[in-house]
Amino acid sequence: VKKRTKLVKKIRYIPQETARRLSLYLRSLRRLGHQGVDVASSEEITRFLNISPAQFRKDLSYFGGFGKRGVGYGVKVLRKEIEKILGTDVIWKIALVGVGKLGSALLGYPGFVEFNLQIVTAFDNDLGKIGKTWEGIKIEDISRVKDIIKKNEIKIAILSVPAEAAQKLSKELVNCGVKAILNFAPINLVLPKNIFVSNVDMASELESLVYKLKRS
Amino acid sequence: VKKRTKLVKKIRYIPQETARRLSLYLRSLRRLGHQGVDVASSEEITRFLNISPAQFRKDLSYFGGFGKRGVGYGVKVLRKEIEKILGTDVIWKIALVGVGKLGSALLGYPGFVEFNLQIVTAFDNDLGKIGKTWEGIKIEDISRVKDIIKKNEIKIAILSVPAEAAQKLSKELVNCGVKAILNFAPINLVLPKNIFVSNVDMASELESLVYKLKRS
């Protein structure tokens, strides 16, 4: 068993569930930092997360131990280490495509900034929106998407457009050099295999809750 | 093989992926209905979804055949059948808890109404918001949550509050009779096993894209 553990440590890939927990720890450490806490115990860090301190220590052990037994974890140091592991120690520029109701909310969503994820440009095809500024971001004409994304070397896009427009726009984004898309449109995007897509379908999540409720 | 297929048909449980596709078909059928289309082929129904017509026909076969070969599917009839399967043939009342930036956007999100998911009441603890109306919904004082949810027999809640408040509020909701929660707060809620929880963590989704990008 011991040998196996060592093997795991060497593998660079973090299981998705672990990565998700790391991002929860990160938010907790940020919150503690804002509160002026310098050193925190595993109990304090996991307090609002409903993750056990034991799980937390186990997750960190993958990356070599941090913190000292009985002393606790340096909030700032651990935050920076986890950021390095997750790749959010540098600022990532994001393009938002589609500034409808959901898109506008995403422009002001504070959750992204916490991860150094910065929406730096936004696009729409609505003449009533183009040229206006929302949450500090000027809304650009969708026809300028190629110029702006290439010039700014943006690799990540958030797609919040109607289903009918999503496939075509996603292809265009990929042609401009975008490598990862967070897709809110209720369709399965078909893109080259080296492009990472993550789907967020809130209505479908809610609808599947209804389905479970109805069955129970 | 044939016997096996028959067995599957009898099982009531739909795999999550099938349920997700059904909800995509539903949206497609709605769109076609709005466009005045009465009868549609499997190609037309799956057009913007990037799901193959063969997959579509296979999914429907679970529930007994709809549509006629060479004729197509009655848009309205099929929509109603899928709604029945998914449980969204009746209106589901939803309570929104937390009317921050994200919560406000969810109040106006058109995607929910498509599934007969209706936000009928919203709660916040911000005195500046309580009593105001947003997207036709009056924002109530969070202290009235018990009264209002019980009175309206609401079984589903959307939770869009800060992490620190989420666990306590979710317990309160469950005590009022809520059975399913769509959780946007970045924590793992700990609730009785008979409560259905679905987590939507947009920042974490984006952050995991960054992680994949960095590794690639």
Coordinates of N, CA and C in Angstrom, one line a residue, chain A residues 103-204:
Chain A
G103 N -25.2 36.6 -19.6 CA -23.9 37.2 -19.9 C -23.6 38.4 -19.1
S104 N -24.5 39.3 -18.9 CA -24.3 40.5 -18.1 C -24.0 40.2 -16.7
A105 N -24.7 39.2 -16.2 CA -24.5 38.8 -14.8 C -23.1 38.2 -14.6
L106 N -22.7 37.4 -15.7 CA -21.3 36.8 -15.6 C -20.2 37.9 -15.6
L107 N -20.5 39.0 -16.3 CA -19.5 40.1 -16.4 C -19.3 40.6 -15.0
G108 N -20.3 40.6 -14.1 CA -20.1 41.2 -12.8 C -19.9 40.1 -11.7
Y109 N -19.8 38.8 -12.1 CA -19.7 37.7 -11.2 C -18.4 37.8 -10.4
P110 N -18.5 37.9 -9.1 CA -17.2 38.1 -8.3 C -16.4 36.8 -8.2
G111 N -17.1 35.6 -8.5 CA -16.5 34.3 -8.3 C -15.3 34.1 -9.2
F112 N -15.3 34.7 -10.4 CA -14.2 34.5 -11.4 C -12.9 35.2 -10.9
V113 N -13.0 36.4 -10.5 CA -11.9 37.2 -10.1 C -11.0 36.5 -9.0
E114 N -11.7 35.8 -8.1 CA -11.1 35.1 -7.0 C -10.0 34.1 -7.6
F115 N -10.3 33.6 -8.8 CA -9.4 32.6 -9.4 C -8.4 33.3 -10.4
N116 N -8.3 34.6 -10.4 CA -7.5 35.3 -11.4 C -8.0 35.1 -12.8
L117 N -9.3 34.8 -12.9 CA -9.9 34.7 -14.2 C -10.6 36.0 -14.5
Q118 N -10.0 36.7 -15.5 CA -10.5 38.1 -15.8 C -11.1 38.2 -17.1
I119 N -12.4 38.6 -17.1 CA -13.1 38.9 -18.4 C -12.5 40.2 -18.8
V120 N -11.8 40.2 -20.0 CA -11.2 41.4 -20.4 C -11.9 42.0 -21.6
T121 N -12.8 41.3 -22.3 CA -13.5 41.8 -23.4 C -14.8 41.0 -23.6
A122 N -15.8 41.7 -24.1 CA -17.1 41.1 -24.3 C -17.7 41.5 -25.7
F123 N -18.5 40.5 -26.2 CA -19.0 40.7 -27.6 C -20.5 40.5 -27.6
D124 N -21.2 41.2 -28.5 CA -22.6 41.0 -28.7 C -22.9 41.4 -30.2
N125 N -24.0 41.0 -30.7 CA -24.4 41.5 -32.0 C -25.6 42.5 -31.9
D126 N -26.0 42.8 -30.7 CA -27.1 43.8 -30.5 C -26.6 45.2 -30.6
L127 N -27.1 45.9 -31.6 CA -26.6 47.3 -31.8 C -26.9 48.2 -30.6
G128 N -27.9 47.8 -29.9 CA -28.2 48.6 -28.7 C -27.2 48.5 -27.6
K129 N -26.4 47.4 -27.7 CA -25.4 47.1 -26.6 C -24.0 47.5 -27.0
I130 N -23.7 47.3 -28.3 CA -22.3 47.5 -28.8 C -21.9 49.0 -28.5
G131 N -20.6 49.1 -28.0 CA -20.1 50.4 -27.6 C -20.4 50.8 -26.2
K132 N -21.4 50.2 -25.6 CA -21.7 50.5 -24.2 C -20.7 49.8 -23.3
T133 N -20.6 50.3 -22.0 CA -19.7 49.7 -21.1 C -20.5 49.1 -19.9
W134 N -20.2 47.9 -19.6 CA -20.9 47.2 -18.6 C -19.9 46.6 -17.6
E135 N -20.0 46.9 -16.3 CA -19.1 46.4 -15.3 C -17.6 46.7 -15.7
G136 N -17.4 47.8 -16.3 CA -16.1 48.3 -16.7 C -15.6 47.7 -18.0
I137 N -16.4 46.9 -18.7 CA -16.0 46.2 -19.9 C -16.8 46.8 -21.1
K138 N -16.1 47.2 -22.1 CA -16.8 47.8 -23.3 C -17.3 46.6 -24.1
I139 N -18.5 46.7 -24.5 CA -19.1 45.6 -25.4 C -18.8 45.9 -26.8
E140 N -18.1 44.9 -27.4 CA -17.6 45.1 -28.8 C -18.6 44.4 -29.8
D141 N -18.5 44.8 -31.0 CA -19.3 44.2 -32.1 C -18.7 42.8 -32.3
I142 N -19.6 41.8 -32.4 CA -19.2 40.4 -32.6 C -18.3 40.3 -33.9
S143 N -18.5 41.2 -34.8 CA -17.7 41.1 -36.1 C -16.2 41.4 -35.8
R144 N -15.9 41.9 -34.7 CA -14.5 42.3 -34.4 C -13.8 41.1 -33.6
V145 N -14.5 40.0 -33.4 CA -14.1 39.0 -32.5 C -12.6 38.5 -32.8
K146 N -12.4 38.3 -34.1 CA -11.1 37.8 -34.6 C -10.0 38.7 -34.2
D147 N -10.1 40.0 -34.6 CA -9.1 41.0 -34.3 C -8.7 41.0 -32.9
I148 N -9.8 41.2 -32.1 CA -9.6 41.5 -30.6 C -9.0 40.2 -29.9
I149 N -9.5 39.1 -30.2 CA -9.0 37.9 -29.5 C -7.6 37.5 -29.9
K150 N -7.3 37.7 -31.2 CA -5.9 37.4 -31.6 C -4.9 38.4 -31.0
K151 N -5.3 39.7 -31.1 CA -4.5 40.7 -30.6 C -4.1 40.6 -29.1
N152 N -5.2 40.1 -28.3 CA -5.0 40.0 -26.9 C -4.5 38.6 -26.5
E153 N -4.4 37.7 -27.5 CA -3.9 36.3 -27.2 C -4.8 35.6 -26.2
I154 N -6.1 35.8 -26.3 CA -7.0 35.2 -25.4 C -7.2 33.7 -25.7
K155 N -7.1 32.9 -24.7 CA -7.2 31.4 -24.9 C -8.5 30.8 -24.4
I156 N -9.2 31.6 -23.6 CA -10.4 31.1 -22.9 C -11.6 32.0 -23.2
A157 N -12.7 31.3 -23.5 CA -13.9 32.1 -23.8 C -15.1 31.6 -23.0
I158 N -16.0 32.5 -22.6 CA -17.3 32.1 -22.1 C -18.3 32.3 -23.1
L159 N -19.1 31.3 -23.5 CA -20.1 31.4 -24.5 C -21.5 31.4 -23.9
S160 N -22.2 32.6 -24.0 CA -23.5 32.7 -23.4 C -24.4 33.3 -24.5
V161 N -24.6 32.5 -25.6 CA -25.4 32.9 -26.7 C -26.5 31.9 -26.9
P162 N -27.6 32.3 -27.7 CA -28.6 31.3 -27.9 C -28.1 30.0 -28.7
A163 N -28.8 28.9 -28.5 CA -28.3 27.6 -29.0 C -28.0 27.7 -30.5
E164 N -28.9 28.4 -31.3 CA -28.7 28.4 -32.7 C -27.4 29.1 -33.2
A165 N -26.9 30.0 -32.3 CA -25.7 30.7 -32.7 C -24.4 30.0 -32.2
A166 N -24.5 29.1 -31.2 CA -23.4 28.7 -30.4 C -22.4 27.9 -31.3
Q167 N -22.8 26.9 -32.1 CA -21.8 26.1 -32.8 C -20.9 27.0 -33.7
K168 N -21.6 27.8 -34.5 CA -20.8 28.7 -35.5 C -19.9 29.6 -34.7
L169 N -20.3 30.2 -33.7 CA -19.5 31.1 -32.9 C -18.3 30.4 -32.3
S170 N -18.6 29.2 -31.8 CA -17.5 28.4 -31.1 C -16.4 28.1 -32.1
K171 N -16.8 27.7 -33.3 CA -15.8 27.4 -34.3 C -15.0 28.6 -34.6
E172 N -15.6 29.8 -34.7 CA -14.9 31.0 -35.0 C -13.9 31.3 -33.9
L173 N -14.3 31.1 -32.6 CA -13.5 31.4 -31.5 C -12.2 30.5 -31.6
V174 N -12.4 29.2 -31.9 CA -11.3 28.3 -32.0 C -10.4 28.7 -33.2
N175 N -10.9 29.2 -34.2 CA -10.1 29.7 -35.4 C -9.3 30.9 -34.9
C176 N -9.7 31.6 -33.9 CA -9.0 32.8 -33.4 C -7.9 32.4 -32.4
G177 N -7.9 31.1 -32.0 CA -6.8 30.7 -31.1 C -7.4 30.3 -29.7
V178 N -8.7 30.4 -29.5 CA -9.3 30.0 -28.2 C -9.1 28.5 -28.1
K179 N -8.7 28.1 -26.9 CA -8.4 26.7 -26.6 C -9.4 26.0 -25.6
A180 N -10.1 26.9 -24.9 CA -11.0 26.4 -23.9 C -12.3 27.2 -23.8
I181 N -13.4 26.6 -23.8 CA -14.7 27.3 -23.8 C -15.6 26.8 -22.6
L182 N -16.1 27.8 -21.9 CA -17.1 27.5 -20.9 C -18.5 27.8 -21.6
N183 N -19.2 26.7 -21.9 CA -20.4 26.9 -22.7 C -21.7 26.9 -21.9
F184 N -22.4 28.0 -22.0 CA -23.8 28.0 -21.4 C -24.9 27.8 -22.3
A185 N -24.6 27.7 -23.6 CA -25.7 27.4 -24.6 C -26.1 25.9 -24.5
P186 N -27.4 25.7 -24.5 CA -27.9 24.3 -24.4 C -27.7 23.5 -25.6
I187 N -26.5 23.3 -26.1 CA -26.2 22.4 -27.2 C -24.8 21.7 -26.9
N188 N -24.6 20.6 -27.5 CA -23.3 19.9 -27.5 C -22.4 20.5 -28.6
L189 N -21.4 21.2 -28.2 CA -20.5 21.8 -29.3 C -19.6 20.7 -29.9
V190 N -19.5 20.8 -31.2 CA -18.6 19.8 -31.8 C -17.4 20.6 -32.3
L191 N -16.2 20.3 -31.6 CA -15.0 21.0 -31.9 C -13.8 20.1 -31.9
P192 N -12.7 20.5 -32.5 CA -11.5 19.6 -32.5 C -11.2 19.1 -31.1
K193 N -10.6 17.9 -31.1 CA -10.4 17.2 -29.8 C -9.5 17.9 -28.8
N194 N -8.6 18.8 -29.4 CA -7.7 19.4 -28.5 C -8.3 20.7 -27.8
I195 N -9.5 20.9 -28.1 CA -10.2 22.1 -27.5 C -11.0 21.6 -26.2
F196 N -10.8 22.3 -25.1 CA -11.5 21.9 -23.9 C -12.8 22.6 -23.8
V197 N -13.9 21.8 -23.5 CA -15.2 22.5 -23.4 C -15.8 22.0 -22.1
S198 N -16.4 22.9 -21.4 CA -17.1 22.6 -20.1 C -18.5 23.2 -20.3
N199 N -19.5 22.3 -20.1 CA -20.9 22.8 -20.3 C -21.5 23.1 -18.9
V200 N -22.2 24.3 -18.9 CA -23.0 24.6 -17.7 C -24.4 24.8 -18.2
D201 N -25.3 23.9 -17.8 CA -26.7 23.9 -18.3 C -27.6 24.0 -17.0
M202 N -27.9 25.2 -16.6 CA -28.6 25.4 -15.3 C -30.0 24.9 -15.4
A203 N -30.7 25.1 -16.5 CA -32.0 24.7 -16.6 C -32.1 23.2 -16.6
S204 N -31.2 22.5 -17.3 CA -31.1 21.1 -17.3 C -30.8 20.5 -15.9

